[in-house]
Short mmCIF file of C-alpha atoms in Angstrom, two decimals:
data_model
loop_
_atom_site.label_atom_id
_atom_site.label_comp_id
_atom_site.label_asym_id
_atom_site.label_seq_id
_atom_site.Cartn_x
_atom_site.Cartn_y
_atom_site.Cartn_z
CA MET A 9 89.05 118.79 80.99
CA ASN A 10 91.62 117.85 78.39
CA THR A 11 91.44 114.05 78.10
CA ASN A 12 95.03 114.05 76.86
CA ASN A 13 96.32 115.01 80.34
CA ARG A 14 93.68 113.36 82.46
CA PHE A 15 96.26 111.26 84.26
CA THR A 16 98.48 114.22 85.14
CA GLU A 17 95.95 116.90 85.95
CA PHE A 18 95.65 117.42 89.65
CA LEU A 19 92.60 117.70 91.91
CA THR A 20 91.68 121.21 93.12
CA LYS A 21 88.97 122.56 95.40
CA GLU A 22 87.29 123.99 92.30
CA ASN A 23 87.26 120.93 90.04
CA ALA A 24 86.22 118.12 92.48
CA VAL A 25 83.08 116.60 93.86
CA LEU A 26 82.90 113.80 96.45
CA THR A 27 80.41 110.96 96.32
CA LEU A 28 79.97 108.37 99.00
CA ILE A 29 78.14 105.33 97.76
CA ASP A 30 76.31 102.81 99.95
CA HIS A 31 78.16 103.22 103.24
CA GLN A 32 75.18 101.62 104.92
CA THR A 33 75.18 99.77 108.22
CA GLY A 34 74.30 96.33 106.81
CA LEU A 35 77.02 96.62 104.15
CA LEU A 36 79.63 98.02 106.57
CA ALA A 37 79.13 94.97 108.71
CA SER A 38 80.19 92.69 105.82
CA VAL A 39 83.61 94.29 105.15
CA ARG A 40 86.58 92.01 105.83
CA ASP A 41 89.48 93.51 103.86
CA ILE A 42 90.21 96.46 106.20
CA ASP A 43 89.97 96.85 109.95
CA PRO A 44 86.48 98.19 110.73
CA LEU A 45 87.79 100.98 113.01
CA LEU A 46 90.31 102.04 110.36
CA LEU A 47 87.60 102.09 107.74
CA GLN A 48 85.34 104.30 109.95
CA ASN A 49 88.32 106.61 110.62
CA ASN A 50 89.08 106.94 106.98
CA LEU A 51 85.41 107.63 106.10
CA LYS A 52 85.14 110.37 108.67
CA ALA A 53 88.41 111.82 107.36
CA LEU A 54 87.16 111.89 103.73
CA ALA A 55 83.87 113.54 104.74
CA THR A 56 85.70 116.08 106.99
CA MET A 57 88.18 116.83 104.23
CA ALA A 58 85.28 117.64 101.84
CA LYS A 59 83.62 119.89 104.39
CA VAL A 60 86.78 121.80 105.10
CA ALA A 61 87.70 122.08 101.37
CA GLY A 62 84.14 123.24 100.54
CA ILE A 63 83.60 120.71 97.76
CA PRO A 64 80.15 119.32 97.03
CA VAL A 65 79.18 115.98 98.55
CA ILE A 66 76.70 113.57 97.03
CA ILE A 67 75.57 110.55 99.15
CA THR A 68 73.61 107.62 97.80
CA THR A 69 72.04 104.53 99.23
CA SER A 70 70.79 101.24 97.83
CA MET A 71 67.60 99.77 99.24
CA ALA A 72 68.05 101.58 102.55
CA ASP A 73 64.86 100.18 103.92
CA GLY A 74 66.10 96.62 103.27
CA PRO A 75 68.97 94.47 104.51
CA ASN A 76 71.60 96.99 103.39
CA GLY A 77 70.38 99.35 106.17
CA PRO A 78 70.58 103.11 106.53
CA PHE A 79 73.52 105.26 105.62
CA TRP A 80 76.03 105.67 108.49
CA GLN A 81 74.61 108.52 110.48
CA GLU A 82 77.99 109.82 111.74
CA ILE A 83 78.90 110.73 108.25
CA LEU A 84 75.61 112.51 107.65
CA ASN A 85 76.35 114.56 110.79
CA ILE A 86 79.63 115.70 109.32
CA VAL A 87 78.24 116.84 106.02
CA PRO A 88 74.55 117.69 106.79
CA ASP A 89 74.25 119.77 103.58
CA ALA A 90 75.10 116.76 101.34
CA THR A 91 72.80 115.87 98.46
CA ILE A 92 71.25 112.51 99.28
CA VAL A 93 69.95 110.14 96.63
CA ASP A 94 68.08 106.98 97.75
CA ARG A 95 68.10 104.48 94.93
CA PRO A 96 65.09 102.18 94.69
CA GLY A 97 66.91 99.32 92.95
CA GLU A 98 69.81 100.26 90.71
CA ILE A 99 72.95 98.37 91.72
CA ASN A 100 75.19 100.74 89.74
CA ALA A 101 74.51 104.15 91.26
CA TRP A 102 75.49 105.77 87.92
CA ASP A 103 72.30 104.10 86.43
CA ASN A 104 70.06 106.16 88.72
CA PRO A 105 68.96 109.30 86.89
CA ASP A 106 68.81 111.40 90.11
CA PHE A 107 72.35 110.36 91.10
CA LYS A 108 73.70 111.14 87.64
CA ALA A 109 71.80 114.48 87.52
CA ALA A 110 73.41 115.42 90.93
CA ILE A 111 76.88 114.67 89.59
CA ASP A 112 76.18 116.70 86.42
CA LYS A 113 74.72 119.62 88.41
CA ALA A 114 77.90 119.84 90.45
CA GLY A 115 79.65 120.77 87.18
CA ARG A 116 82.87 119.17 88.17
CA LYS A 117 84.67 116.37 86.16
CA LYS A 118 86.91 115.15 88.98
CA VAL A 119 84.76 112.72 90.96
CA ILE A 120 86.23 111.48 94.27
CA MET A 121 84.48 108.22 94.97
CA ALA A 122 84.25 105.71 97.84
CA GLY A 123 81.81 102.84 98.22
CA ILE A 124 80.80 99.64 99.97
CA VAL A 125 81.40 97.15 98.55
CA THR A 126 84.46 98.07 96.55
CA ASP A 127 83.89 95.50 93.77
CA VAL A 128 80.40 96.59 93.02
CA CYS A 129 79.23 99.89 94.58
CA LEU A 130 82.56 101.65 93.84
CA LEU A 131 83.73 99.76 90.74
CA PHE A 132 80.58 100.04 88.64
CA PRO A 133 80.02 103.82 88.90
CA ALA A 134 83.72 104.46 88.55
CA ILE A 135 83.80 102.57 85.20
CA SER A 136 80.63 104.32 84.14
CA ALA A 137 82.13 107.68 85.02
CA VAL A 138 85.16 107.00 82.84
CA ARG A 139 82.88 106.02 79.99
CA ASP A 140 80.97 109.30 80.25
CA GLY A 141 84.01 111.55 80.28
CA TYR A 142 84.41 112.03 84.02
CA ASP A 143 87.66 111.45 85.92
CA PRO A 144 86.97 109.24 88.92
CA TYR A 145 89.34 108.88 91.96
CA ALA A 146 88.54 105.58 93.63
CA VAL A 147 89.46 106.06 97.29
CA VAL A 148 90.10 102.47 98.28
CA ASP A 149 90.90 102.92 102.00
CA ALA A 150 87.43 104.57 102.52
CA SER A 151 85.86 101.62 100.75
CA GLY A 152 85.71 97.94 101.70
CA THR A 153 84.71 94.51 100.46
CA TRP A 154 84.56 90.81 101.33
CA ASN A 155 88.34 90.02 101.41
CA LYS A 156 91.79 91.14 100.27
CA MET A 157 91.63 89.02 97.13
CA VAL A 158 88.48 90.76 95.98
CA GLN A 159 90.03 94.10 96.82
CA ASP A 160 93.13 93.38 94.71
CA ALA A 161 91.13 92.21 91.75
CA THR A 162 89.01 95.30 91.93
CA MET A 163 91.92 97.62 91.97
CA HIS A 164 93.26 96.00 88.80
CA ARG A 165 89.93 96.46 87.04
CA LEU A 166 89.65 100.02 88.21
CA SER A 167 93.10 100.78 86.76
CA GLN A 168 92.41 98.93 83.49
CA ALA A 169 89.28 101.07 83.07
CA GLY A 170 91.18 104.29 83.57
CA ALA A 171 90.06 105.22 87.12
CA LYS A 172 92.64 106.52 89.54
CA VAL A 173 93.12 104.39 92.59
CA ALA A 174 93.80 106.68 95.52
CA THR A 175 93.82 106.97 99.30
CA TRP A 176 92.04 109.71 101.32
CA ALA A 177 95.30 111.19 102.63
CA SER A 178 96.70 111.50 99.10
CA VAL A 179 93.49 113.19 97.98
CA ASN A 180 93.63 115.50 101.00
CA ALA A 181 97.21 116.57 100.14
CA GLU A 182 96.38 117.02 96.49
CA LEU A 183 93.60 119.44 97.45
CA MET A 184 95.91 121.26 99.84
CA ARG A 185 98.44 121.76 97.09
CA ASP A 186 100.48 124.51 98.85
CA TRP A 187 100.87 125.17 102.56
CA ARG A 188 100.33 128.89 101.82
CA ASP A 189 96.84 128.26 100.49
CA GLU A 190 94.02 129.73 102.65
CA LYS A 191 92.72 126.23 103.42
CA SER A 192 95.98 124.46 103.80
CA MET A 193 96.27 124.66 107.63
CA GLU A 194 92.72 123.36 108.03
CA LEU A 195 93.36 120.53 105.60
CA GLY A 196 96.59 119.83 107.36
CA GLY A 197 94.51 119.65 110.56
CA VAL A 198 92.32 117.01 109.01
CA LEU A 199 95.42 114.91 108.24
CA GLY A 200 96.53 115.47 111.87
CA GLN A 201 93.18 114.56 113.24
CA PHE A 202 92.96 111.21 111.51
CA THR A 203 96.53 109.96 111.05
CA SER A 204 99.78 109.82 113.06
CA TYR A 205 100.68 113.13 111.41
CA GLY A 206 98.81 114.60 114.33
CA TRP A 207 101.98 114.43 116.51
CA ILE A 208 103.82 116.55 114.03
CA TYR A 209 100.92 118.99 113.58
CA GLU A 210 100.52 119.36 117.33
CA SER A 211 104.27 120.07 117.81
CA TYR A 212 104.09 122.69 115.10
CA LEU A 213 101.10 124.44 116.62
CA SER A 214 102.77 124.43 120.00
CA SER A 215 105.97 125.99 118.64
CA VAL A 216 103.91 128.68 116.84
CA LYS A 217 102.10 129.43 120.13
CA GLN A 218 105.34 129.64 122.01
CA ARG A 219 106.80 132.10 119.49
CA LYS A 220 103.84 134.39 119.95
#
């Protein structure tokens, strides 16, 4: 990746990897800056997008046998082939050698990231990724934290560090790239499944069916 065009180079299905950081039941229960059902919807959308696009998924947990709780099982059901790294203590996932090795093994510099809580579990590895020459996309609507003020401060720091602040639907569209792509209709279906775009998508499919 040419660092000179890092902010204008787009995501592709070939250059991206998704990592979901600490979406654990105990931490999910503490989120107050986004509606819980919306957060769940966005997380499922992000995981489904990765499955449809065929991009690698790396999941990590922090002290899963403690108060943070296990990773949300519904996401594991969507991406059963994901690489899972259970961290014994590192707060910054990037400090865990197994997690970093999994990122390196994927061989992709564009790292789509989401985490709970946003100001720690997403922020710290995103900053570390920039430092190490990766290009992190911080998906804030599939992340969550204590309150809106904390979310706002975190987005400022992410931007200052050089991470890209993004939303899951924007990432999905960026991976689609072109409606003529072989995966475009499936990725459009993900958008339709998890947003109000579903009405448009359903109308289109209905009209196609009628023409046949």
